N, CA, C and O atoms as CSV, one atom per row, in Angstrom:
chain,resi,resn,atom,element,x,y,z
A,1,UNK,N,N,0.852,-1.178,0.000
A,1,UNK,CA,C,0.000,0.000,0.000
A,1,UNK,C,C,0.892,1.234,0.000
A,1,UNK,O,O,1.794,1.343,0.830
A,2,UNK,N,N,0.659,2.141,-0.897
A,2,UNK,CA,C,1.461,3.356,-1.008
A,2,UNK,C,C,1.461,4.124,0.307
A,2,UNK,O,O,0.410,4.376,0.897
A,3,UNK,N,N,2.660,4.492,0.756
A,3,UNK,CA,C,2.796,5.294,1.958
A,3,UNK,C,C,2.780,4.507,3.247
A,3,UNK,O,O,2.898,5.099,4.320
A,4,UNK,N,N,2.638,3.189,3.185
A,4,UNK,CA,C,2.563,2.430,4.427
A,4,UNK,C,C,3.876,1.740,4.788
A,4,UNK,O,O,4.000,1.183,5.878
A,5,UNK,N,N,4.846,1.770,3.894
A,5,UNK,CA,C,6.121,1.096,4.150
A,5,UNK,C,C,7.017,1.960,5.027
A,5,UNK,O,O,6.886,3.183,5.072
A,6,UNK,N,N,7.923,1.296,5.715
A,6,UNK,CA,C,8.926,2.011,6.493
A,6,UNK,C,C,9.906,2.704,5.553
A,6,UNK,O,O,10.180,2.203,4.463
A,7,UNK,N,N,10.435,3.855,5.967
A,7,UNK,CA,C,11.474,4.478,5.143
A,7,UNK,C,C,12.728,3.607,5.130
A,7,UNK,O,O,12.926,2.760,6.001
A,8,UNK,N,N,13.553,3.834,4.137
A,8,UNK,CA,C,14.822,3.110,4.013
A,8,UNK,C,C,15.910,4.000,4.575
A,8,UNK,O,O,16.005,5.171,4.209
A,9,UNK,N,N,16.731,3.461,5.457
A,9,UNK,CA,C,17.870,4.201,6.010
A,9,UNK,C,C,19.083,3.281,5.990
A,9,UNK,O,O,19.003,2.118,6.386
A,10,UNK,N,N,20.200,3.814,5.526
A,10,UNK,CA,C,21.418,3.029,5.394
A,10,UNK,C,C,22.607,3.844,5.881
A,10,UNK,O,O,22.711,5.039,5.602
A,11,UNK,N,N,23.503,3.187,6.614
A,11,UNK,CA,C,24.749,3.807,7.074
A,11,UNK,C,C,25.862,3.305,6.165
A,11,UNK,O,O,26.127,2.105,6.102
A,12,UNK,N,N,26.516,4.232,5.459
A,12,UNK,CA,C,27.601,3.857,4.556
A,12,UNK,C,C,28.978,3.948,5.222
A,12,UNK,O,O,29.862,3.133,4.955
A,13,UNK,N,N,29.145,4.940,6.083
A,13,UNK,CA,C,30.395,5.110,6.854
A,13,UNK,C,C,30.026,5.544,8.252
A,13,UNK,O,O,29.219,6.462,8.403
A,14,UNK,N,N,30.567,4.940,9.262
A,14,UNK,CA,C,31.688,4.008,9.212
A,14,UNK,C,C,31.234,2.611,8.799
A,14,UNK,O,O,30.061,2.253,8.905
A,15,UNK,N,N,32.192,1.849,8.333
A,15,UNK,CA,C,31.955,0.437,8.078
A,15,UNK,C,C,32.258,-0.320,9.366
A,15,UNK,O,O,32.910,0.219,10.260
A,16,UNK,N,N,31.799,-1.545,9.467
A,16,UNK,CA,C,32.006,-2.309,10.709
A,16,UNK,C,C,33.477,-2.613,10.967
A,16,UNK,O,O,33.858,-2.868,12.109
A,17,UNK,N,N,34.307,-2.590,9.933
A,17,UNK,CA,C,35.731,-2.906,10.114
A,17,UNK,C,C,36.595,-1.656,10.296
A,17,UNK,O,O,37.810,-1.759,10.467
A,18,UNK,N,N,35.978,-0.497,10.261
A,18,UNK,CA,C,36.731,0.762,10.345
A,18,UNK,C,C,37.078,1.110,11.791
A,18,UNK,O,O,36.250,0.972,12.692
A,19,UNK,N,N,38.312,1.563,11.997
A,19,UNK,CA,C,38.736,2.061,13.301
A,19,UNK,C,C,38.752,3.582,13.263
A,19,UNK,O,O,39.334,4.184,12.361
A,20,UNK,N,N,38.115,4.192,14.240
A,20,UNK,CA,C,38.079,5.644,14.351
A,20,UNK,C,C,38.977,6.025,15.524
A,20,UNK,O,O,38.768,5.570,16.649
A,21,UNK,N,N,39.961,6.848,15.256
A,21,UNK,CA,C,40.948,7.231,16.288
A,21,UNK,C,C,40.323,8.174,17.314
A,21,UNK,O,O,39.525,9.045,16.968
A,22,UNK,N,N,40.699,7.987,18.586
A,22,UNK,CA,C,40.164,8.831,19.664
A,22,UNK,C,C,40.571,10.286,19.493
A,22,UNK,O,O,39.873,11.179,19.973
A,23,UNK,N,N,41.665,10.538,18.832
A,23,UNK,CA,C,42.128,11.916,18.675
A,23,UNK,C,C,41.573,12.586,17.407
A,23,UNK,O,O,41.905,13.734,17.113
A,24,UNK,N,N,40.743,11.876,16.675
A,24,UNK,CA,C,40.091,12.478,15.521
A,24,UNK,C,C,39.111,13.524,16.044
A,24,UNK,O,O,38.172,13.192,16.767
A,25,UNK,N,N,39.327,14.768,15.683
A,25,UNK,CA,C,38.495,15.848,16.209
A,25,UNK,C,C,37.063,15.736,15.697
A,25,UNK,O,O,36.118,15.815,16.482
A,26,UNK,N,N,36.894,15.555,14.399
A,26,UNK,CA,C,35.575,15.427,13.803
A,26,UNK,C,C,35.555,14.229,12.868
A,26,UNK,O,O,36.464,14.049,12.057
A,27,UNK,N,N,34.518,13.413,12.984
A,27,UNK,CA,C,34.343,12.269,12.091
A,27,UNK,C,C,32.968,12.404,11.448
A,27,UNK,O,O,31.984,12.699,12.127
A,28,UNK,N,N,32.906,12.188,10.143
A,28,UNK,CA,C,31.633,12.341,9.441
A,28,UNK,C,C,30.993,10.978,9.183
A,28,UNK,O,O,31.554,10.129,8.491
A,29,UNK,N,N,29.804,10.794,9.758
A,29,UNK,CA,C,28.986,9.618,9.506
A,29,UNK,C,C,28.199,9.910,8.229
A,29,UNK,O,O,27.650,11.000,8.071
A,30,UNK,N,N,28.146,8.932,7.317
A,30,UNK,CA,C,27.553,9.134,6.003
A,30,UNK,C,C,26.553,8.020,5.692
A,30,UNK,O,O,26.789,6.856,6.013
A,31,UNK,N,N,25.449,8.385,5.072
A,31,UNK,CA,C,24.478,7.388,4.648
A,31,UNK,C,C,23.421,8.000,3.751
A,31,UNK,O,O,23.571,9.124,3.271
A,32,UNK,N,N,22.347,7.249,3.531
A,32,UNK,CA,C,21.203,7.793,2.799
A,32,UNK,C,C,19.912,7.307,3.428
A,32,UNK,O,O,19.872,6.281,4.107
A,33,UNK,N,N,18.846,8.081,3.182
A,33,UNK,CA,C,17.524,7.744,3.700
A,33,UNK,C,C,16.486,8.209,2.690
A,33,UNK,O,O,16.613,9.279,2.095
A,34,UNK,N,N,15.450,7.383,2.505
A,34,UNK,CA,C,14.416,7.734,1.532
A,34,UNK,C,C,13.134,6.970,1.822
A,34,UNK,O,O,13.124,5.946,2.504
A,35,UNK,N,N,12.063,7.509,1.280
A,35,UNK,CA,C,10.782,6.819,1.270
A,35,UNK,C,C,10.458,6.554,-0.198
A,35,UNK,O,O,10.280,7.492,-0.974
A,36,UNK,N,N,10.382,5.289,-0.578
A,36,UNK,CA,C,10.168,4.920,-1.988
A,36,UNK,C,C,8.897,5.508,-2.586
A,36,UNK,O,O,8.762,5.582,-3.808
A,37,UNK,N,N,7.961,5.929,-1.731
A,37,UNK,CA,C,6.691,6.456,-2.213
A,37,UNK,C,C,6.675,7.979,-2.304
A,37,UNK,O,O,5.624,8.570,-2.556
A,38,UNK,N,N,7.811,8.616,-2.104
A,38,UNK,CA,C,7.878,10.079,-2.144
A,38,UNK,C,C,7.633,10.598,-3.548
A,38,UNK,O,O,8.102,10.026,-4.533
A,39,UNK,N,N,6.896,11.680,-3.620
A,39,UNK,CA,C,6.692,12.370,-4.885
A,39,UNK,C,C,7.583,13.602,-4.940
A,39,UNK,O,O,8.254,13.939,-3.964
A,40,UNK,N,N,7.586,14.258,-6.068
A,40,UNK,CA,C,8.387,15.462,-6.216
A,40,UNK,C,C,7.951,16.514,-5.206
A,40,UNK,O,O,6.760,16.766,-5.021
A,41,UNK,N,N,8.925,17.115,-4.566
A,41,UNK,CA,C,8.645,18.149,-3.583
A,41,UNK,C,C,8.344,17.637,-2.190
A,41,UNK,O,O,8.058,18.433,-1.295
A,42,UNK,N,N,8.401,16.328,-1.981
A,42,UNK,CA,C,8.099,15.766,-0.661
A,42,UNK,C,C,9.388,15.410,0.067
A,42,UNK,O,O,10.183,14.600,-0.411
A,43,UNK,N,N,9.582,16.017,1.214
A,43,UNK,CA,C,10.776,15.767,2.012
A,43,UNK,C,C,11.983,16.483,1.443
A,43,UNK,O,O,11.890,17.219,0.461
A,44,UNK,N,N,13.105,16.252,2.074
A,44,UNK,CA,C,14.348,16.872,1.634
A,44,UNK,C,C,14.744,16.342,0.263
A,44,UNK,O,O,14.917,15.134,0.097
A,45,UNK,N,N,14.889,17.219,-0.716
A,45,UNK,CA,C,15.345,16.859,-2.062
A,45,UNK,C,C,14.541,15.712,-2.665
A,45,UNK,O,O,15.108,14.830,-3.309
A,46,UNK,N,N,13.229,15.717,-2.461
A,46,UNK,CA,C,12.315,14.701,-3.019
A,46,UNK,C,C,12.510,13.305,-2.428
A,46,UNK,O,O,12.054,12.320,-3.008
A,47,UNK,N,N,13.185,13.212,-1.277
A,47,UNK,CA,C,13.475,11.906,-0.679
A,47,UNK,C,C,12.327,11.368,0.167
A,47,UNK,O,O,12.278,10.170,0.447
A,48,UNK,N,N,11.400,12.237,0.580
A,48,UNK,CA,C,10.337,11.823,1.489
A,48,UNK,C,C,10.758,11.848,2.946
A,48,UNK,O,O,9.951,11.554,3.828
A,49,UNK,N,N,12.010,12.195,3.210
A,49,UNK,CA,C,12.559,12.190,4.570
A,49,UNK,C,C,12.685,13.622,5.070
A,49,UNK,O,O,13.128,14.512,4.344
A,50,UNK,N,N,12.287,13.831,6.322
A,50,UNK,CA,C,12.442,15.165,6.901
A,50,UNK,C,C,13.335,15.184,8.138
A,50,UNK,O,O,13.631,16.259,8.660
A,51,UNK,N,N,13.772,14.013,8.619
A,51,UNK,CA,C,14.625,13.988,9.805
A,51,UNK,C,C,15.442,12.703,9.835
A,51,UNK,O,O,14.912,11.609,9.639
A,52,UNK,N,N,16.737,12.851,10.082
A,52,UNK,CA,C,17.630,11.729,10.371
A,52,UNK,C,C,18.406,12.128,11.611
A,52,UNK,O,O,19.052,13.176,11.633
A,53,UNK,N,N,18.347,11.300,12.644
A,53,UNK,CA,C,19.135,11.583,13.839
A,53,UNK,C,C,19.854,10.329,14.306
A,53,UNK,O,O,19.489,9.213,13.936
A,54,UNK,N,N,20.895,10.533,15.136
A,54,UNK,CA,C,21.759,9.416,15.514
A,54,UNK,C,C,22.073,9.429,17.004
A,54,UNK,O,O,22.143,10.474,17.650
A,55,UNK,N,N,22.259,8.213,17.519
A,55,UNK,CA,C,22.604,7.994,18.920
A,55,UNK,C,C,23.726,6.971,18.975
A,55,UNK,O,O,23.881,6.152,18.068
A,56,UNK,N,N,24.505,7.026,20.048
A,56,UNK,CA,C,25.593,6.074,20.229
A,56,UNK,C,C,25.351,5.229,21.469
A,56,UNK,O,O,24.952,5.743,22.514
A,57,UNK,N,N,25.593,3.951,21.351
A,57,UNK,CA,C,25.599,2.952,22.424
A,57,UNK,C,C,24.242,2.437,22.877
A,57,UNK,O,O,24.180,1.389,23.520
A,58,UNK,N,N,23.155,3.131,22.566
A,58,UNK,CA,C,21.825,2.635,22.926
A,58,UNK,C,C,20.782,3.477,22.203
A,58,UNK,O,O,21.069,4.573,21.721
A,59,UNK,N,N,19.576,2.949,22.139
A,59,UNK,CA,C,18.471,3.715,21.580
A,59,UNK,C,C,18.130,4.849,22.553
A,59,UNK,O,O,18.454,4.761,23.738
A,60,UNK,N,N,17.487,5.901,22.071
A,60,UNK,CA,C,17.251,7.061,22.943
A,60,UNK,C,C,16.491,6.737,24.224
A,60,UNK,O,O,16.801,7.276,25.287
A,61,UNK,N,N,15.505,5.862,24.126
A,61,UNK,CA,C,14.723,5.518,25.321
A,61,UNK,C,C,15.507,4.677,26.319
A,61,UNK,O,O,15.063,4.468,27.449
A,62,UNK,N,N,16.673,4.194,25.899
A,62,UNK,CA,C,17.529,3.406,26.793
A,62,UNK,C,C,18.815,4.141,27.157
A,62,UNK,O,O,19.791,3.520,27.579
A,63,UNK,N,N,18.815,5.461,26.995
A,63,UNK,CA,C,19.954,6.262,27.435
A,63,UNK,C,C,21.065,6.458,26.425
A,63,UNK,O,O,22.182,6.807,26.808
A,64,UNK,N,N,20.795,6.246,25.152
A,64,UNK,CA,C,21.814,6.466,24.136
A,64,UNK,C,C,22.287,7.911,24.112
A,64,UNK,O,O,21.522,8.827,24.415
A,65,UNK,N,N,23.547,8.112,23.751
A,65,UNK,CA,C,24.110,9.459,23.651
A,65,UNK,C,C,23.691,10.074,22.320
A,65,UNK,O,O,24.012,9.539,21.259
A,66,UNK,N,N,22.976,11.193,22.374
A,66,UNK,CA,C,22.505,11.871,21.173
A,66,UNK,C,C,23.688,12.487,20.449
A,66,UNK,O,O,24.412,13.303,21.018
A,67,UNK,N,N,23.887,12.101,19.193
A,67,UNK,CA,C,24.977,12.653,18.393
A,67,UNK,C,C,24.522,13.857,17.581
A,67,UNK,O,O,25.340,14.712,17.241
A,68,UNK,N,N,23.241,13.941,17.265
A,68,UNK,CA,C,22.725,15.092,16.553
A,68,UNK,C,C,21.788,14.732,15.426
A,68,UNK,O,O,21.539,13.560,15.141
A,69,UNK,N,N,21.270,15.780,14.785
A,69,UNK,CA,C,20.435,15.638,13.599
A,69,UNK,C,C,21.326,15.778,12.380
A,69,UNK,O,O,22.138,16.700,12.299
A,70,UNK,N,N,21.177,14.874,11.444
A,70,UNK,CA,C,22.006,14.884,10.242
A,70,UNK,C,C,21.574,16.005,9.305
A,70,UNK,O,O,20.419,16.430,9.307
A,71,UNK,N,N,22.524,16.470,8.510
A,71,UNK,CA,C,22.229,17.385,7.415
A,71,UNK,C,C,21.761,16.535,6.242
A,71,UNK,O,O,22.382,15.523,5.920
A,72,UNK,N,N,20.676,16.941,5.608
A,72,UNK,CA,C,20.063,16.172,4.522
A,72,UNK,C,C,20.361,16.810,3.171
A,72,UNK,O,O,20.821,17.950,3.096
A,73,UNK,N,N,20.091,16.059,2.104
A,73,UNK,CA,C,20.159,16.596,0.752
A,73,UNK,C,C,21.494,16.451,0.059
A,73,UNK,O,O,21.779,17.187,-0.886
A,74,UNK,N,N,22.321,15.518,0.504
A,74,UNK,CA,C,23.615,15.289,-0.135
A,74,UNK,C,C,23.477,14.334,-1.313
A,74,UNK,O,O,22.626,13.444,-1.313
A,75,UNK,N,N,24.308,14.529,-2.293
A,75,UNK,CA,C,24.364,13.620,-3.426
A,75,UNK,C,C,24.844,12.255,-2.940
A,75,UNK,O,O,25.794,12.173,-2.161
A,76,UNK,N,N,24.199,11.193,-3.391
A,76,UNK,CA,C,24.579,9.840,-2.998
A,76,UNK,C,C,24.306,8.891,-4.160
A,76,UNK,O,O,23.159,8.530,-4.424
A,77,UNK,N,N,25.366,8.495,-4.845
A,77,UNK,CA,C,25.223,7.621,-6.006
A,77,UNK,C,C,24.570,6.287,-5.656
A,77,UNK,O,O,23.801,5.748,-6.452
A,78,UNK,N,N,24.872,5.745,-4.465
A,78,UNK,CA,C,24.312,4.445,-4.087
A,78,UNK,C,C,22.785,4.513,-4.020
A,78,UNK,O,O,22.106,3.597,-4.486
A,79,UNK,N,N,22.248,5.577,-3.452
A,79,UNK,CA,C,20.791,5.719,-3.352
A,79,UNK,C,C,20.179,5.867,-4.740
A,79,UNK,O,O,19.177,5.222,-5.049
A,80,UNK,N,N,20.770,6.705,-5.568
A,80,UNK,CA,C,20.255,6.912,-6.919
A,80,UNK,C,C,20.322,5.660,-7.762
A,80,UNK,O,O,19.391,5.359,-8.509
A,81,UNK,N,N,21.423,4.922,-7.649
A,81,UNK,CA,C,21.582,3.686,-8.422
A,81,UNK,C,C,20.610,2.603,-7.972
A,81,UNK,O,O,20.073,1.868,-8.801
A,82,UNK,N,N,20.382,2.500,-6.669
A,82,UNK,CA,C,19.524,1.438,-6.136
A,82,UNK,C,C,18.029,1.751,-6.265
A,82,UNK,O,O,17.226,0.844,-6.486
A,83,UNK,N,N,17.651,3.028,-6.127
A,83,UNK,CA,C,16.225,3.360,-6.045
A,83,UNK,C,C,15.740,4.323,-7.126
A,83,UNK,O,O,14.557,4.661,-7.156
A,84,UNK,N,N,16.613,4.764,-7.998
A,84,UNK,CA,C,16.220,5.633,-9.094
A,84,UNK,C,C,16.751,7.042,-8.949
A,84,UNK,O,O,17.111,7.468,-7.851
A,85,UNK,N,N,16.801,7.769,-10.058
A,85,UNK,CA,C,17.415,9.097,-10.067
A,85,UNK,C,C,16.736,10.119,-9.152
A,85,UNK,O,O,17.374,11.085,-8.733
A,86,UNK,N,N,15.459,9.920,-8.839
A,86,UNK,CA,C,14.784,10.841,-7.914
A,86,UNK,C,C,15.513,10.897,-6.575
A,86,UNK,O,O,15.478,11.917,-5.887
A,87,UNK,N,N,16.179,9.789,-6.204
A,87,UNK,CA,C,16.800,9.689,-4.884
A,87,UNK,C,C,18.305,9.941,-4.905
A,87,UNK,O,O,19.006,9.601,-3.953
A,88,UNK,N,N,18.797,10.532,-5.981
A,88,UNK,CA,C,20.236,10.806,-6.109
A,88,UNK,C,C,20.745,11.806,-5.068
A,88,UNK,O,O,21.952,11.907,-4.847
A,89,UNK,N,N,19.835,12.542,-4.429
A,89,UNK,CA,C,20.232,13.489,-3.374
A,89,UNK,C,C,19.630,13.105,-2.026
A,89,UNK,O,O,19.310,13.974,-1.214
A,90,UNK,N,N,19.477,11.816,-1.792
A,90,UNK,CA,C,18.909,11.318,-0.537
A,90,UNK,C,C,19.972,11.089,0.532
A,90,UNK,O,O,19.684,10.520,1.584
A,91,UNK,N,N,21.192,11.527,0.266
A,91,UNK,CA,C,22.279,11.329,1.223
A,91,UNK,C,C,22.158,12.235,2.437
A,91,UNK,O,O,21.561,13.310,2.376
A,92,UNK,N,N,22.729,11.784,3.526
A,92,UNK,CA,C,22.796,12.578,4.757
A,92,UNK,C,C,24.202,12.498,5.336
A,92,UNK,O,O,24.948,11.560,5.053
A,93,UNK,N,N,24.553,13.480,6.139
A,93,UNK,CA,C,25.863,13.558,6.793
A,93,UNK,C,C,25.665,14.056,8.216
A,93,UNK,O,O,24.831,14.922,8.481
A,94,UNK,N,N,26.453,13.486,9.128
A,94,UNK,CA,C,26.438,13.926,10.525
A,94,UNK,C,C,27.856,13.859,11.065
A,94,UNK,O,O,28.502,12.813,11.003
A,95,UNK,N,N,28.336,14.968,11.591
A,95,UNK,CA,C,29.682,15.015,12.155
A,95,UNK,C,C,29.596,14.853,13.663
A,95,UNK,O,O,28.801,15.519,14.327
A,96,UNK,N,N,30.433,13.949,14.203
A,96,UNK,CA,C,30.504,13.798,15.658
A,96,UNK,C,C,31.963,13.810,16.097
A,96,UNK,O,O,32.876,13.691,15.280
A,97,UNK,N,N,32.159,13.956,17.392
A,97,UNK,CA,C,33.501,14.078,17.960
A,97,UNK,C,C,33.869,12.806,18.723
A,97,UNK,O,O,33.412,12.615,19.849
A,98,UNK,N,N,34.693,11.928,18.126
A,98,UNK,CA,C,35.110,10.699,18.815
A,98,UNK,C,C,35.849,10.978,20.119
A,98,UNK,O,O,35.876,10.130,21.011
A,99,UNK,N,N,36.457,12.176,20.235
A,99,UNK,CA,C,37.198,12.518,21.454
A,99,UNK,C,C,36.297,12.528,22.684
A,99,UNK,O,O,36.789,12.456,23.810
A,100,UNK,N,N,34.982,12.618,22.483
A,100,UNK,CA,C,34.041,12.659,23.609
A,100,UNK,C,C,33.661,11.269,24.131
A,100,UNK,O,O,32.928,11.150,25.113
A,101,UNK,N,N,34.167,10.214,23.465
A,101,UNK,CA,C,33.775,8.853,23.820
A,101,UNK,C,C,34.996,7.990,24.127
A,101,UNK,O,O,36.082,8.224,23.595
A,102,UNK,N,N,34.810,6.997,24.983
A,102,UNK,CA,C,35.916,6.104,25.347
A,102,UNK,C,C,36.255,5.173,24.186
A,102,UNK,O,O,35.419,4.898,23.325
A,103,UNK,N,N,37.479,4.704,24.180
A,103,UNK,CA,C,37.863,3.753,23.141
A,103,UNK,C,C,37.166,2.424,23.389
A,103,UNK,O,O,36.837,2.079,24.525
A,104,UNK,N,N,36.948,1.691,22.318
A,104,UNK,CA,C,36.285,0.405,22.406
A,104,UNK,C,C,35.186,0.283,21.366
A,104,UNK,O,O,34.991,1.160,20.524
A,105,UNK,N,N,34.475,-0.829,21.452
A,105,UNK,CA,C,33.396,-1.126,20.517
A,105,UNK,C,C,32.142,-0.360,20.915
A,105,UNK,O,O,31.772,-0.325,22.089
A,106,UNK,N,N,31.489,0.253,19.929
A,106,UNK,CA,C,30.257,1.014,20.137
A,106,UNK,C,C,29.236,0.597,19.084
A,106,UNK,O,O,29.578,-0.036,18.085
A,107,UNK,N,N,27.992,0.957,19.321
A,107,UNK,CA,C,26.937,0.742,18.323
A,107,UNK,C,C,26.300,2.076,17.999
A,107,UNK,O,O,25.938,2.850,18.885
A,108,UNK,N,N,26.173,2.325,16.704
A,108,UNK,CA,C,25.557,3.534,16.191
A,108,UNK,C,C,24.102,3.215,15.835
A,108,UNK,O,O,23.832,2.215,15.170
A,109,UNK,N,N,23.170,4.057,16.273
A,109,UNK,CA,C,21.743,3.916,15.985
A,109,UNK,C,C,21.310,5.138,15.183
A,109,UNK,O,O,21.386,6.260,15.684
A,110,UNK,N,N,20.859,4.939,13.948
A,110,UNK,CA,C,20.446,6.039,13.085
A,110,UNK,C,C,18.979,5.845,12.713
A,110,UNK,O,O,18.576,4.781,12.242
A,111,UNK,N,N,18.194,6.892,12.934
A,111,UNK,CA,C,16.758,6.870,12.666
A,111,UNK,C,C,16.424,7.825,11.530
A,111,UNK,O,O,16.958,8.933,11.475
A,112,UNK,N,N,15.544,7.404,10.620
A,112,UNK,CA,C,15.044,8.263,9.551
A,112,UNK,C,C,13.528,8.325,9.664
A,112,UNK,O,O,12.869,7.303,9.852
A,113,UNK,N,N,12.974,9.538,9.547
A,113,UNK,CA,C,11.534,9.751,9.633
A,113,UNK,C,C,10.985,10.156,8.273
A,113,UNK,O,O,11.515,11.060,7.627
A,114,UNK,N,N,9.917,9.483,7.841
A,114,UNK,CA,C,9.251,9.783,6.577
A,114,UNK,C,C,8.094,10.738,6.797
A,114,UNK,O,O,7.256,10.525,7.673
A,115,UNK,N,N,8.054,11.804,5.989
A,115,UNK,CA,C,6.887,12.689,6.048
A,115,UNK,C,C,5.727,12.110,5.245
A,115,UNK,O,O,4.606,12.608,5.335
A,116,UNK,N,N,5.983,11.067,4.465
A,116,UNK,CA,C,4.943,10.429,3.664
A,116,UNK,C,C,4.084,9.528,4.553
A,116,UNK,O,O,2.861,9.661,4.584
A,117,UNK,N,N,4.726,8.622,5.268
A,117,UNK,CA,C,4.009,7.649,6.095
A,117,UNK,C,C,3.925,8.046,7.562
A,117,UNK,O,O,3.097,7.519,8.305
A,118,UNK,N,N,4.787,8.980,7.984
A,118,UNK,CA,C,4.860,9.324,9.405
A,118,UNK,C,C,5.620,8.294,10.205
A,118,UNK,O,O,5.659,8.369,11.434
A,119,UNK,N,N,6.230,7.323,9.527
A,119,UNK,CA,C,6.939,6.235,10.203
A,119,UNK,C,C,8.438,6.520,10.282
A,119,UNK,O,O,8.996,7.291,9.500
A,120,UNK,N,N,9.060,5.869,11.255
A,120,UNK,CA,C,10.496,5.984,11.473
A,120,UNK,C,C,11.107,4.603,11.364
A,120,UNK,O,O,10.522,3.620,11.821
A,121,UNK,N,N,12.280,4.525,10.759
A,121,UNK,CA,C,12.999,3.263,10.672
A,121,UNK,C,C,14.394,3.455,11.241
A,121,UNK,O,O,14.888,4.578,11.339
A,122,UNK,N,N,15.020,2.358,11.613
A,122,UNK,CA,C,16.306,2.346,12.304
A,122,UNK,C,C,17.327,1.524,11.545
A,122,UNK,O,O,17.022,0.448,11.031
A,123,UNK,N,N,18.552,2.047,11.482
A,123,UNK,CA,C,19.713,1.283,11.004
A,123,UNK,C,C,20.753,1.311,12.112
A,123,UNK,O,O,20.916,2.324,12.793
A,124,UNK,N,N,21.455,0.203,12.292
A,124,UNK,CA,C,22.524,0.150,13.292
A,124,UNK,C,C,23.831,-0.253,12.628
A,124,UNK,O,O,23.848,-0.918,11.592
A,125,UNK,N,N,24.908,0.161,13.244
A,125,UNK,CA,C,26.241,-0.171,12.732
A,125,UNK,C,C,27.196,-0.192,13.916
A,125,UNK,O,O,27.184,0.717,14.746
A,126,UNK,N,N,28.027,-1.234,13.991
A,126,UNK,CA,C,29.059,-1.221,15.029
A,126,UNK,C,C,30.197,-0.341,14.547
A,126,UNK,O,O,30.460,-0.239,13.349
A,127,UNK,N,N,30.864,0.289,15.495
A,127,UNK,CA,C,32.049,1.070,15.168
A,127,UNK,C,C,33.048,0.901,16.295
A,127,UNK,O,O,32.679,0.643,17.441
A,128,UNK,N,N,34.302,1.048,15.957
A,128,UNK,CA,C,35.361,0.839,16.924
A,128,UNK,C,C,36.171,2.124,17.059
A,128,UNK,O,O,36.770,2.600,16.095
A,129,UNK,N,N,36.179,2.673,18.266
A,129,UNK,CA,C,37.005,3.839,18.556
A,129,UNK,C,C,38.270,3.336,19.219
A,129,UNK,O,O,38.215,2.646,20.237
A,130,UNK,N,N,39.417,3.685,18.636
A,130,UNK,CA,C,40.711,3.191,19.140
A,130,UNK,C,C,41.594,4.366,19.546
A,130,UNK,O,O,41.456,5.474,19.028
A,131,UNK,N,N,42.503,4.104,20.480
A,131,UNK,CA,C,43.466,5.121,20.910
A,131,UNK,C,C,44.375,5.501,19.762
A,131,UNK,O,O,44.764,4.652,18.961
A,132,UNK,N,N,44.709,6.766,19.681
A,132,UNK,CA,C,45.685,7.176,18.685
A,132,UNK,C,C,45.282,8.399,17.914
A,132,UNK,O,O,44.191,8.945,18.079
A,133,UNK,N,N,46.207,8.818,17.056
A,133,UNK,CA,C,46.010,10.017,16.228
A,133,UNK,C,C,45.406,9.666,14.892
A,133,UNK,O,O,45.171,10.551,14.069
């Protein structure tokens, strides 16, 4: 049924095998989010999405650390190639400071909200913060 599906959200960076150094001042998390049922003019850059936000180590209701709201409307070839040219600008970016977190294994929780369905979907990704420059 049109408009009843969950939005699609994907984390492209970091990858699960990537190490993020504790002394990295700013690290950019990258991905894309879209609602396949979006029409022209709906959501950021016709993606159907109006909000992407991220948390570290737990979901928000379980005390996750809020990393921020992502900037929307970035060019993303993966989204355009997989879902069509309408979604070529469905990319999002969020910069966070690894220096604020302890070294070790963490889990990233990224939520995308669709203005089409009113639904939110979640993507998770493990990331490893390691000591060093």
